[in-house]
Structures are given as C-alpha cells and as structure tokens.
CSV table of N, CA, C and O in Angstrom, one decimal:
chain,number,residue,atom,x,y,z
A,1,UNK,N,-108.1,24.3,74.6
A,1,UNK,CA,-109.3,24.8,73.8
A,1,UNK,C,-110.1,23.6,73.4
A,1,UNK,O,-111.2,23.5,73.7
A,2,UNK,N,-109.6,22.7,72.7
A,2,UNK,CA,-110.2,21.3,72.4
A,2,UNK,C,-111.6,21.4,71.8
A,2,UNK,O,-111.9,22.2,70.9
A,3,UNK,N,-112.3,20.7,72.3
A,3,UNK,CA,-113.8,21.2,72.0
A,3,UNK,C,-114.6,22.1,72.0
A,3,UNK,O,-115.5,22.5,71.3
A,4,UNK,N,-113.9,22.6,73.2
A,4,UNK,CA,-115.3,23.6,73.4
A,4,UNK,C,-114.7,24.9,72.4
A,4,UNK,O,-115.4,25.8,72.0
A,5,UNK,N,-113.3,24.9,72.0
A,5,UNK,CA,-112.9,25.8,70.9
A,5,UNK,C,-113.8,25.5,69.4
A,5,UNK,O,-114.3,26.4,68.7
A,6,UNK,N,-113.9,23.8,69.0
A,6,UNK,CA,-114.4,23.8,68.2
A,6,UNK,C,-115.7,23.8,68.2
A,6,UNK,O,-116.1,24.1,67.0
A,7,UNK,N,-116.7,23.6,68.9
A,7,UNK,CA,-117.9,23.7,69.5
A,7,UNK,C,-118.5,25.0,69.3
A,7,UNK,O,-119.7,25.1,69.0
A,8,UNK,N,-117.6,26.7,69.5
A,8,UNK,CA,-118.3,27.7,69.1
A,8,UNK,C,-117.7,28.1,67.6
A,8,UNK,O,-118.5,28.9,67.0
A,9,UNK,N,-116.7,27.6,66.8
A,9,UNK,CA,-116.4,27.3,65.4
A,9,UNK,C,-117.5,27.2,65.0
A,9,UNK,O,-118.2,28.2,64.6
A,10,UNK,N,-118.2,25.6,65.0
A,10,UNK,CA,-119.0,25.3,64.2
A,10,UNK,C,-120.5,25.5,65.0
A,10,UNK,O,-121.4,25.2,64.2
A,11,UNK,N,-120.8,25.7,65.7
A,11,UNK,CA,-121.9,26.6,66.5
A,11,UNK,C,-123.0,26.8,65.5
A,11,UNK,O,-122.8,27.6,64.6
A,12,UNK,N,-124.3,26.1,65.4
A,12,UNK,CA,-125.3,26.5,64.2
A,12,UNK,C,-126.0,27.5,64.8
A,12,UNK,O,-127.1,27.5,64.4
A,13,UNK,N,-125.7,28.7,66.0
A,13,UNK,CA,-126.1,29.6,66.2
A,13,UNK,C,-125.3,31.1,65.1
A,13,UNK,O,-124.1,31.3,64.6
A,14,UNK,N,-126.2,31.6,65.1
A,14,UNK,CA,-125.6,32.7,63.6
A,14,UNK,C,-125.6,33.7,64.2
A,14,UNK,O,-126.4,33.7,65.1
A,15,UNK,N,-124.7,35.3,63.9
A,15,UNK,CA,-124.9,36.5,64.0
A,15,UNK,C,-125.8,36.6,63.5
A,15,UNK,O,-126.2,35.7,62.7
A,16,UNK,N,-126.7,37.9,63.6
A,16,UNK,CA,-127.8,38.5,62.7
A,16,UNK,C,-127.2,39.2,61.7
A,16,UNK,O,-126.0,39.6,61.9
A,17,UNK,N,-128.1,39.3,60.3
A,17,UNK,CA,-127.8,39.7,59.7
A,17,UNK,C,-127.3,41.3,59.6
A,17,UNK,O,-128.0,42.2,60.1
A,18,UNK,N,-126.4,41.6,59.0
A,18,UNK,CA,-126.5,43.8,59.0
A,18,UNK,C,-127.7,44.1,58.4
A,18,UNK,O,-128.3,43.2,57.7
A,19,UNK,N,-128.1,45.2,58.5
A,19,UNK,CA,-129.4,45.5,57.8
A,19,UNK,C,-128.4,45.4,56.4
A,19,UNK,O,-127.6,44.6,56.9
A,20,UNK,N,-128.1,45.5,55.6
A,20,UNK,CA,-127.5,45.9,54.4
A,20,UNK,C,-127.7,44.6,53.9
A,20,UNK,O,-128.5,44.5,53.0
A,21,UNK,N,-127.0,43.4,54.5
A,21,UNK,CA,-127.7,42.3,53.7
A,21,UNK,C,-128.9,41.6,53.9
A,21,UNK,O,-129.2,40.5,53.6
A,22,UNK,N,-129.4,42.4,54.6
A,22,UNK,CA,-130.7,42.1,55.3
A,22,UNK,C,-131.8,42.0,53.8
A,22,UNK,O,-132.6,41.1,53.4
A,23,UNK,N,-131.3,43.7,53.5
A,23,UNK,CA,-132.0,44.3,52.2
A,23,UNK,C,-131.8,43.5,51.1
A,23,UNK,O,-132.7,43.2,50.4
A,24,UNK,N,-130.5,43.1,50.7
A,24,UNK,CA,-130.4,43.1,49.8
A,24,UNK,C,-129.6,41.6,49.8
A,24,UNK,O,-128.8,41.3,50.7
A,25,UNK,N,-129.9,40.8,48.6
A,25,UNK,CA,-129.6,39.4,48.5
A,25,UNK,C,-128.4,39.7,47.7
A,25,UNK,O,-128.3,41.0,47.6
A,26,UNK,N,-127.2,39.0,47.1
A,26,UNK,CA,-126.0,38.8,46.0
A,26,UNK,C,-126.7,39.1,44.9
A,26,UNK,O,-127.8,38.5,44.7
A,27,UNK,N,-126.2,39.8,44.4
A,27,UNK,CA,-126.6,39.6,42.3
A,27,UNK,C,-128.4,40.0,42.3
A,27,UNK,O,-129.2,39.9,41.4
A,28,UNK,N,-128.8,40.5,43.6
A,28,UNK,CA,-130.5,40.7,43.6
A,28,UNK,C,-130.4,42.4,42.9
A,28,UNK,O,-129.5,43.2,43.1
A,29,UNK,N,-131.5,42.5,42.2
A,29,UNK,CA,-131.8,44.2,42.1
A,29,UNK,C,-132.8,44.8,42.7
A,29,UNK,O,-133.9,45.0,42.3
A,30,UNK,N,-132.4,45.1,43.7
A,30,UNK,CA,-132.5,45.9,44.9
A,30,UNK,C,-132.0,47.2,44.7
A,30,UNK,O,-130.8,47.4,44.7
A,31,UNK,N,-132.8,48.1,44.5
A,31,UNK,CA,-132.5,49.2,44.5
A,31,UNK,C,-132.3,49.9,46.0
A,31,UNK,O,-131.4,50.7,46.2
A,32,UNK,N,-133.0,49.6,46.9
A,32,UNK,CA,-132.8,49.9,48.4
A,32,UNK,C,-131.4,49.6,49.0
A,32,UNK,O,-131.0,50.3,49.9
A,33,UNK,N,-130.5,48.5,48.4
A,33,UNK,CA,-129.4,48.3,48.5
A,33,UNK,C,-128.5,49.7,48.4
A,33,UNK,O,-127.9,50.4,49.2
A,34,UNK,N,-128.8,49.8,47.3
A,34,UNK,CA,-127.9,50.9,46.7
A,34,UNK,C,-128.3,52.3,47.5
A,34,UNK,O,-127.3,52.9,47.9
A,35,UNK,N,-129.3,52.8,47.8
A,35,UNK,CA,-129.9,53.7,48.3
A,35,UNK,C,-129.1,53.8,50.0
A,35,UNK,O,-128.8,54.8,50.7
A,36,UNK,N,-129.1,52.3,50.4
A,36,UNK,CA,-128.6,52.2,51.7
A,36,UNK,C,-127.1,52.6,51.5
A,36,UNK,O,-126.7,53.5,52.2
A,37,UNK,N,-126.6,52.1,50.9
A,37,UNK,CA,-125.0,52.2,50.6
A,37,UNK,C,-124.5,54.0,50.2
A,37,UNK,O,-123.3,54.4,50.2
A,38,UNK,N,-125.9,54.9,49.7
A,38,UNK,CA,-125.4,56.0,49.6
A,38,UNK,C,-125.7,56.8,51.0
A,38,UNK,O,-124.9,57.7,51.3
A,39,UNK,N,-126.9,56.5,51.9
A,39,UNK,CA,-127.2,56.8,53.4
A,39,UNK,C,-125.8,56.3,54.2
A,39,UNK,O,-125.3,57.0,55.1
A,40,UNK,N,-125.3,55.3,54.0
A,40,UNK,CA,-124.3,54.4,54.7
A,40,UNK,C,-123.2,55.7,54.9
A,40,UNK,O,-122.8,56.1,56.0
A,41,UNK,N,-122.6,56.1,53.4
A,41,UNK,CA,-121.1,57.0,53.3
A,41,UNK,C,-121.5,58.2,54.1
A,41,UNK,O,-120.8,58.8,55.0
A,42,UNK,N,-123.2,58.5,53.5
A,42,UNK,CA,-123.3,59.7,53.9
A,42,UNK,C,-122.9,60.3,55.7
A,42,UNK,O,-122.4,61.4,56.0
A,43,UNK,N,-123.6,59.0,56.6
A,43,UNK,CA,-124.1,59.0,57.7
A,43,UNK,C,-122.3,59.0,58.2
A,43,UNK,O,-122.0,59.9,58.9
A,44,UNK,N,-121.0,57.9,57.8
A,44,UNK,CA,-120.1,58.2,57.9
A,44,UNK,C,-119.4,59.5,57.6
A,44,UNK,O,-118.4,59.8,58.2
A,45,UNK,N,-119.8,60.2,56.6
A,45,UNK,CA,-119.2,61.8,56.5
A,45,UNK,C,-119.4,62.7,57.7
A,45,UNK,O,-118.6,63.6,58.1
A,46,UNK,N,-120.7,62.1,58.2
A,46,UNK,CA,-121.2,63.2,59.4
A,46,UNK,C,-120.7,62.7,60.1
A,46,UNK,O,-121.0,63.3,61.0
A,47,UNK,N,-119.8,61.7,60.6
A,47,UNK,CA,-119.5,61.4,62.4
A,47,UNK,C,-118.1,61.6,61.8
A,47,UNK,O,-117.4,61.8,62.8
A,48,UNK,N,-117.6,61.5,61.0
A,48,UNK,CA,-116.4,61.8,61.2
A,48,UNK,C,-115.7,63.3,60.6
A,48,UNK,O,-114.5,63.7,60.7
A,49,UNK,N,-116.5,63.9,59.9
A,49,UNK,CA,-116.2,65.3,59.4
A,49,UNK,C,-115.5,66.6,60.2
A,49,UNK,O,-114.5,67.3,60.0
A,50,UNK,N,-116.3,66.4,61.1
A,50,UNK,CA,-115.3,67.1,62.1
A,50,UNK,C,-113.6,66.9,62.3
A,50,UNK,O,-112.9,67.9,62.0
A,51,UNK,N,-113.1,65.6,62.6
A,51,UNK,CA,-111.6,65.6,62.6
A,51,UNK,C,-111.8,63.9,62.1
A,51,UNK,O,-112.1,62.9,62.8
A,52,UNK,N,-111.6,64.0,60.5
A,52,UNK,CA,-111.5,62.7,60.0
A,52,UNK,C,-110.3,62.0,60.4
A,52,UNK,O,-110.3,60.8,60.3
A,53,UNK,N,-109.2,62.9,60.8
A,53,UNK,CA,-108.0,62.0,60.8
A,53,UNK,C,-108.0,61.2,62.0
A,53,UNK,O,-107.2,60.2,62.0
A,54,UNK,N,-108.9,61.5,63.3
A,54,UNK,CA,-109.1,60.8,64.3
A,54,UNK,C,-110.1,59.1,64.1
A,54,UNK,O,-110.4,58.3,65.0
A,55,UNK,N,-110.3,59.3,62.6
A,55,UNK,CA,-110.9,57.8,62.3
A,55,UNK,C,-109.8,57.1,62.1
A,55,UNK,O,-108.8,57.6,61.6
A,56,UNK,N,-109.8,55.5,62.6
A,56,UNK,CA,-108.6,54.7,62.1
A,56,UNK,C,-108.9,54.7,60.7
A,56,UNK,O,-108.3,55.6,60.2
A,57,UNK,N,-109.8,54.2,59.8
A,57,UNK,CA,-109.7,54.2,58.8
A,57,UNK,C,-109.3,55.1,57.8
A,57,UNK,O,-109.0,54.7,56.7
A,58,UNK,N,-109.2,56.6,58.0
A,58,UNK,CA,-109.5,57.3,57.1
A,58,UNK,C,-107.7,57.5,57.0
A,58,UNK,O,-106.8,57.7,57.8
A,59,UNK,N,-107.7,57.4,55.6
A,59,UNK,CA,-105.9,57.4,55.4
A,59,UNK,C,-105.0,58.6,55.9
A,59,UNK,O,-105.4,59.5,56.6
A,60,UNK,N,-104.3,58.5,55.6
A,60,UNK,CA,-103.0,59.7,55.2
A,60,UNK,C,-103.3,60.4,54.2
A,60,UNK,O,-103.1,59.7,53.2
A,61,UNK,N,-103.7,61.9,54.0
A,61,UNK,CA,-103.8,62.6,53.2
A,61,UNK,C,-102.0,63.8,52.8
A,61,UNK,O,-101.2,64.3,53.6
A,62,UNK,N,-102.3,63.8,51.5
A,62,UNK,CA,-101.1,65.3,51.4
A,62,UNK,C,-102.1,66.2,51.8
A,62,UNK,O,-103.2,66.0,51.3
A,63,UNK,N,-101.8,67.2,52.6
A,63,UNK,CA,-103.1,68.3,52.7
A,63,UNK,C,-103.0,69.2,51.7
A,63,UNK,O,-104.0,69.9,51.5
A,64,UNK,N,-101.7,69.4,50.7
A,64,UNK,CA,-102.0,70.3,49.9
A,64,UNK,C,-103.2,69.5,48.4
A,64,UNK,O,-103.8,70.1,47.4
A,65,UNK,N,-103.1,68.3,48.7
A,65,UNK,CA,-104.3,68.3,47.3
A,65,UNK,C,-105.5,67.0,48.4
A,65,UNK,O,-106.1,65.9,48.1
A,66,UNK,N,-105.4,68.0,50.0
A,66,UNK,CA,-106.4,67.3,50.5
A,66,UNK,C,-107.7,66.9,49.9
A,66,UNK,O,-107.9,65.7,49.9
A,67,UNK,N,-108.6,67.8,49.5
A,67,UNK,CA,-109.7,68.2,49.1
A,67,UNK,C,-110.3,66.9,48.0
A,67,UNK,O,-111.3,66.1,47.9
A,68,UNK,N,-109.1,67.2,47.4
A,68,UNK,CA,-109.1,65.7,45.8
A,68,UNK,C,-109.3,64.3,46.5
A,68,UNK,O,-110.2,63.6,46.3
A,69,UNK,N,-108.0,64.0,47.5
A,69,UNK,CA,-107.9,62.8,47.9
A,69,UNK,C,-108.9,62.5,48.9
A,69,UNK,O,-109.5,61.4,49.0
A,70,UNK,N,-109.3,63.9,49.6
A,70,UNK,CA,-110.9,63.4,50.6
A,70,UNK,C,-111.8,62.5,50.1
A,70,UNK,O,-112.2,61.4,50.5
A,71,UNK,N,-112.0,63.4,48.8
A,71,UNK,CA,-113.4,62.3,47.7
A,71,UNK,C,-112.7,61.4,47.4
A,71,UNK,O,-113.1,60.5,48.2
A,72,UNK,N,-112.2,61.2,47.0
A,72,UNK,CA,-111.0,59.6,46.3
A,72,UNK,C,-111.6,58.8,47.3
A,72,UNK,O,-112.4,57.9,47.0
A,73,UNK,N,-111.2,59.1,48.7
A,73,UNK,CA,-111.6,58.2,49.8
A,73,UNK,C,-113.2,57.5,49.6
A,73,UNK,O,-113.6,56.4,49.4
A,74,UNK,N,-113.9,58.8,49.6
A,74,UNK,CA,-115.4,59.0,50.0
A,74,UNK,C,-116.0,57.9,48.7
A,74,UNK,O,-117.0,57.3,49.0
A,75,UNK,N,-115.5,57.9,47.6
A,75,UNK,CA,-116.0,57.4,46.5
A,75,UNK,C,-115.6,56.2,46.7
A,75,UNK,O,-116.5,55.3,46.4
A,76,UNK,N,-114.4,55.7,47.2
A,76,UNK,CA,-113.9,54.3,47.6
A,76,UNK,C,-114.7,53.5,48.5
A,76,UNK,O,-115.1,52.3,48.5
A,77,UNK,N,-115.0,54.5,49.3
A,77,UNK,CA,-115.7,54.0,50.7
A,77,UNK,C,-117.1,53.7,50.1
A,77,UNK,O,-117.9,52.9,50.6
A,78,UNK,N,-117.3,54.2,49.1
A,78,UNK,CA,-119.0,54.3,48.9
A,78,UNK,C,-119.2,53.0,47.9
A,78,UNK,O,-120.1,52.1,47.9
A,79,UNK,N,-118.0,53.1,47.0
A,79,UNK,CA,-118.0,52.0,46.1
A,79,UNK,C,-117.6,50.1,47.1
A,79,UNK,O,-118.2,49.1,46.7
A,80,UNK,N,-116.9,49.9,47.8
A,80,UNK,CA,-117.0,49.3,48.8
A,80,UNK,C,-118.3,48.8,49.4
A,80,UNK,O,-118.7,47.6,49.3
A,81,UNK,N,-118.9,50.0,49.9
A,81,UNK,CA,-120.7,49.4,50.2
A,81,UNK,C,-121.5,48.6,49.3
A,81,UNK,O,-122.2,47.6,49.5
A,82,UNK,N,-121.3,49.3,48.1
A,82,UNK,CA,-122.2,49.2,46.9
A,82,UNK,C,-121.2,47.2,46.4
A,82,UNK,O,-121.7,46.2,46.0
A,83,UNK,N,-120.0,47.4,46.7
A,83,UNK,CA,-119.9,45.9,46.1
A,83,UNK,C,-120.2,44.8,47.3
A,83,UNK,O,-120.5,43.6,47.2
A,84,UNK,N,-120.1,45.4,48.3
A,84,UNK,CA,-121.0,44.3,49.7
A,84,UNK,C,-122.1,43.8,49.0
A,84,UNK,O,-122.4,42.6,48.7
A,85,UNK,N,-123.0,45.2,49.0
A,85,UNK,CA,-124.4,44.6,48.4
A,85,UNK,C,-125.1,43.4,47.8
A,85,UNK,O,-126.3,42.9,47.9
A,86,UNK,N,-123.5,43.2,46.8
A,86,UNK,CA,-124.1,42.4,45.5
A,86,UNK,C,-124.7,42.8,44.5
A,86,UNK,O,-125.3,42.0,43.6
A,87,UNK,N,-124.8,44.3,44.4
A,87,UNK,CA,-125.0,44.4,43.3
A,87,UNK,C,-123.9,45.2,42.2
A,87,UNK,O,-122.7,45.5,42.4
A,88,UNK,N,-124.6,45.3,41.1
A,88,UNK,CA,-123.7,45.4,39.9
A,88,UNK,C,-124.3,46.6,39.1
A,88,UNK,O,-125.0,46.4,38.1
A,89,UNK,N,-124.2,47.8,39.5
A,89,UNK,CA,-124.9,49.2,38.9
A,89,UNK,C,-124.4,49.5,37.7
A,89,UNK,O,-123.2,49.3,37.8
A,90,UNK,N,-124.6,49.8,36.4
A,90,UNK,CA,-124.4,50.1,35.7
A,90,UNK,C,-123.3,51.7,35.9
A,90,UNK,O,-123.2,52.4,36.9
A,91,UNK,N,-122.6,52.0,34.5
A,91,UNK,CA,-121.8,53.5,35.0
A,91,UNK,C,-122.4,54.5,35.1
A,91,UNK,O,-121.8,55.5,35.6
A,92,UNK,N,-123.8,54.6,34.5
A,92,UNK,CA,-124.5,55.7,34.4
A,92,UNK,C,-125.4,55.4,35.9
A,92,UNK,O,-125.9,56.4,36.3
A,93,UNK,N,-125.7,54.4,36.6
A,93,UNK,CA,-126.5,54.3,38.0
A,93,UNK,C,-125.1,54.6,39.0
A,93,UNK,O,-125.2,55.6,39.7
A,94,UNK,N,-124.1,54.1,39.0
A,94,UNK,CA,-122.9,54.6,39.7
A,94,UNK,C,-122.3,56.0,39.9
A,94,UNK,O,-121.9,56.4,41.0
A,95,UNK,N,-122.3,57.0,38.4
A,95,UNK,CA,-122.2,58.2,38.2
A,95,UNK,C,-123.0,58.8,39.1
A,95,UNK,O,-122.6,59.6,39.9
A,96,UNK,N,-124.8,58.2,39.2
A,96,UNK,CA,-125.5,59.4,39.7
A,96,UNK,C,-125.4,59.1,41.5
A,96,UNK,O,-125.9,59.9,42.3
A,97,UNK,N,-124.7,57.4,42.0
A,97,UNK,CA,-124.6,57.7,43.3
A,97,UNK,C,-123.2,58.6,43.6
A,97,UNK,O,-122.9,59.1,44.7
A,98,UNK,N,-122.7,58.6,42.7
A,98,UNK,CA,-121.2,59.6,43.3
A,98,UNK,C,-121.5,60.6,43.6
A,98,UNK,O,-121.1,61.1,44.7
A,99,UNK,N,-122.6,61.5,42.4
A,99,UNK,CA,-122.9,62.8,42.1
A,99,UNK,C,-123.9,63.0,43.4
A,99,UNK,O,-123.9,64.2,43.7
A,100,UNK,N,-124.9,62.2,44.3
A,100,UNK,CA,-125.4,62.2,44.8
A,100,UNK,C,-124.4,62.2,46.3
A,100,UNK,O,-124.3,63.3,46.9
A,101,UNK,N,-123.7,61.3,46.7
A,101,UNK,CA,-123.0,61.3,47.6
A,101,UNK,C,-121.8,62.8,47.8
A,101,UNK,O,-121.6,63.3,48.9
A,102,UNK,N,-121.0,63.2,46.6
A,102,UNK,CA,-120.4,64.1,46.9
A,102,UNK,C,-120.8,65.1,47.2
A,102,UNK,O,-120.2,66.0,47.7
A,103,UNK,N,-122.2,65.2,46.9
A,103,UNK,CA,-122.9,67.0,47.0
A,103,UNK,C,-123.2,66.6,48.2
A,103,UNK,O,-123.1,67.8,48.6
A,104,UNK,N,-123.3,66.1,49.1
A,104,UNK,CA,-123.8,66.1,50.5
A,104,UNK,C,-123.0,66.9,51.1
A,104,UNK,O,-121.8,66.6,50.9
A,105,UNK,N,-123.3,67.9,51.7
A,105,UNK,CA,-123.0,69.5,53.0
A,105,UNK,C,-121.7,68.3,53.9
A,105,UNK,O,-120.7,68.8,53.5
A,106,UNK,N,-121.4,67.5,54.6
A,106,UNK,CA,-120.9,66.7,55.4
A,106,UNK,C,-119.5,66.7,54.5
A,106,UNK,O,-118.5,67.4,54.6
A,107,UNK,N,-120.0,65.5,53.4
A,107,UNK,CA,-118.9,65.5,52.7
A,107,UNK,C,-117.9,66.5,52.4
A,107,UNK,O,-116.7,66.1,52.4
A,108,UNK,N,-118.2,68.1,52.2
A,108,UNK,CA,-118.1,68.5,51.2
A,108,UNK,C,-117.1,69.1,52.5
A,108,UNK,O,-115.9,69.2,52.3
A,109,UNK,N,-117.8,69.4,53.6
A,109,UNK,CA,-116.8,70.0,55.0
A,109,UNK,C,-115.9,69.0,55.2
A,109,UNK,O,-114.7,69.3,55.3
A,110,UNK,N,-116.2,68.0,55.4
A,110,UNK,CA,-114.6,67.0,55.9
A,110,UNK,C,-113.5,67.3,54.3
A,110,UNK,O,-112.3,67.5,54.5
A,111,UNK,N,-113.9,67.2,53.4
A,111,UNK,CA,-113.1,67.2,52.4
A,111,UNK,C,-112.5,68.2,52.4
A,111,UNK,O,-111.3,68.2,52.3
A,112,UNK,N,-113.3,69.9,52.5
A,112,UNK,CA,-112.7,71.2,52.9
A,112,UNK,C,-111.8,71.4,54.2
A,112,UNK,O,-110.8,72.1,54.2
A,113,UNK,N,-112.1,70.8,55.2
A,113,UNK,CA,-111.0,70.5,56.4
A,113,UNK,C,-110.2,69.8,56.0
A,113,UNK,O,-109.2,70.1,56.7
A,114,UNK,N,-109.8,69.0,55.2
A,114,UNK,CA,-108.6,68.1,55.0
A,114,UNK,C,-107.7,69.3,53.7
A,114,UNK,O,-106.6,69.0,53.2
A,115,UNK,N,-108.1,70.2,53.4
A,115,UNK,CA,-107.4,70.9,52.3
A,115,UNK,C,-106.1,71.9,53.1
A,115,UNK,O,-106.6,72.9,53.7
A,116,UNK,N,-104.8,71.9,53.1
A,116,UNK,CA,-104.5,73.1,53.7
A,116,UNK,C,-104.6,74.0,53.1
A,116,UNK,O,-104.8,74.0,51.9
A,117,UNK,N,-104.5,75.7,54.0
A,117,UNK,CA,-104.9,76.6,53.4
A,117,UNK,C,-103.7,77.3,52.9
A,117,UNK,O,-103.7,78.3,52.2
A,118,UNK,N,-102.4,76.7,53.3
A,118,UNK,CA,-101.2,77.4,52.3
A,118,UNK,C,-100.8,76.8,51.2
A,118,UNK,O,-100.8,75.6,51.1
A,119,UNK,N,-100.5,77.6,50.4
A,119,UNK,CA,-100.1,77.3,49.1
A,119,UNK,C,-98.7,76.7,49.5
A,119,UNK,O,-98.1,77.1,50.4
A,120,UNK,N,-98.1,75.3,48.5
A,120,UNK,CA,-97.2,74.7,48.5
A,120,UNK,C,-95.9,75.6,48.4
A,120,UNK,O,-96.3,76.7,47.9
A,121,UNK,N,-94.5,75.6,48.6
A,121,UNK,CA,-93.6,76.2,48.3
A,121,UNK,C,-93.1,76.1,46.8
A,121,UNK,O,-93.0,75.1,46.1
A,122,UNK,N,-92.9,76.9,46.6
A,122,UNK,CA,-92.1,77.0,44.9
A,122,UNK,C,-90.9,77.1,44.9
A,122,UNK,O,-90.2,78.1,44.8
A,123,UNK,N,-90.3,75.4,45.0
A,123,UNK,CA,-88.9,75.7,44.7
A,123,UNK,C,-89.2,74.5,43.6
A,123,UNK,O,-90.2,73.9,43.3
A,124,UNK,N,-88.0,74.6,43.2
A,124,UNK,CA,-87.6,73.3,42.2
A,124,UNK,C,-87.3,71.9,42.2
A,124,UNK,O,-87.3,71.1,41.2
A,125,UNK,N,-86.9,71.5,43.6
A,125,UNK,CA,-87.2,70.7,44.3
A,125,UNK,C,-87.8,70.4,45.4
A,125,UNK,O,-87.0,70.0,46.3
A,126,UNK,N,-89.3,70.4,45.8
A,126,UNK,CA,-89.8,71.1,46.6
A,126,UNK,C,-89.5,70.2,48.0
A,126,UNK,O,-88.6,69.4,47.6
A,127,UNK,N,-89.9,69.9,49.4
A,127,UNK,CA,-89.9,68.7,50.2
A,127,UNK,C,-91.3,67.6,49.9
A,127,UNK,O,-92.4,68.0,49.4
A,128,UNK,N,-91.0,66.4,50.2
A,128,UNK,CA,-92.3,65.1,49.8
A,128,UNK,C,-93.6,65.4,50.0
A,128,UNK,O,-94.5,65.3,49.2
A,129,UNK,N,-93.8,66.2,51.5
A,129,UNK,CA,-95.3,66.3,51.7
A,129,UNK,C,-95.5,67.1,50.4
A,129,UNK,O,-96.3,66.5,49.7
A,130,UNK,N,-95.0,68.2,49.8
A,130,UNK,CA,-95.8,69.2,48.7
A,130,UNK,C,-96.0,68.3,47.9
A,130,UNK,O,-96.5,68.5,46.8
C-alpha cells in the first residue's frame, strides 16, 4: 500500500457535503436544519413502514409492547438527526418536533405493524418475549 495508501488518506480532494450539513453549520440557528431532520425521519418511516424489520438498522422489538418501542426508535432516530445538525433546540422546540414527527400517517403504520395483535399469556411466570 505504501504511498499510494497514504496519498488517498491525505487526498485534499473532499466528499461533498450531505445536504444536512450543507444547511446547517455546528452551533448555527438554522431552523431549516431542524425542519430537515424532521422531513429526514419522516421520509425514513415511509421506505421502511412496510416491513421495518427488513431494515438493518431498525432493532429488535417485543411485539407485544411493539407500538411503544416503534416511537422510542422513531424519536431516537430523529433526535440523532437533530444532534448531526449542531444544533441545540430547546425542550419546548424538541417537544413540538416529536409531536410533529409522531403524528405522521407512515410513522404511525410502521409502529401499528410492529404491535402484535395477541394479547400476552397470563401466567405467573410468563416466557421472555412477553
């Protein structure tokens, strides 16, 4: 490898930027940031809503309290974006991207497919998945 390994290392040719930091600088207030980072989860709800488990990313759910842990994801994933950004939303500007992101129709079906539709068994010590 020798040089020519270190030669594309140090390479003052650059990837392009993602649009995301395109938008938005570190520590800048950019509200377009944030706006991108709620289009971002959304646009992921729709491509993978259909069968999320076929995303690598999207974890292992219990299906019986699928529904809960769907959003857990979705809010993760979205909070993620939003700290890419660089920026620093206050809790009351954060609250209203959650409340914004979870009402989306996409979301709301991948999270309802991840729920199963039987009720857990009632024993007293039940098996791990319940």
């Amino acid at each position: 490898m020798g040089r020519e390994g270190a030669r594309l290392v140090n390479s003052p040719l650059r990837l392009p930027l993602p649009p995301m930091a395109a938008r938005a600088e570190p520590g800048a207030d950019n509200p377009l940031a944030l706006e991108y980072a709620v289009g971002e989860t959304k646009r992921y709800a729709a491509r993978i809503a259909k069968d999320p488990t076929a995303c690598p990313m999207f974890p292992v759910v219990n299906e019986y309290n699928g529904f809960a842990e769907t959003l857990c994801y979705v809010q993760g994933y979205l909070a993620g974006l939003v700290a890419s950004t660089g920026q620093r939303p206050t809790k009351a500007e954060m609250d209203e991207l959650v409340y914004d992101t979870l009402n989306d129709p996409k979301v709301g079906d991948m999270a309802t497919n991840m729920q199963a539709d039987a009720e857990p068994v009632d024993m007293l010590c039940p098996p791990r998945e319940f």
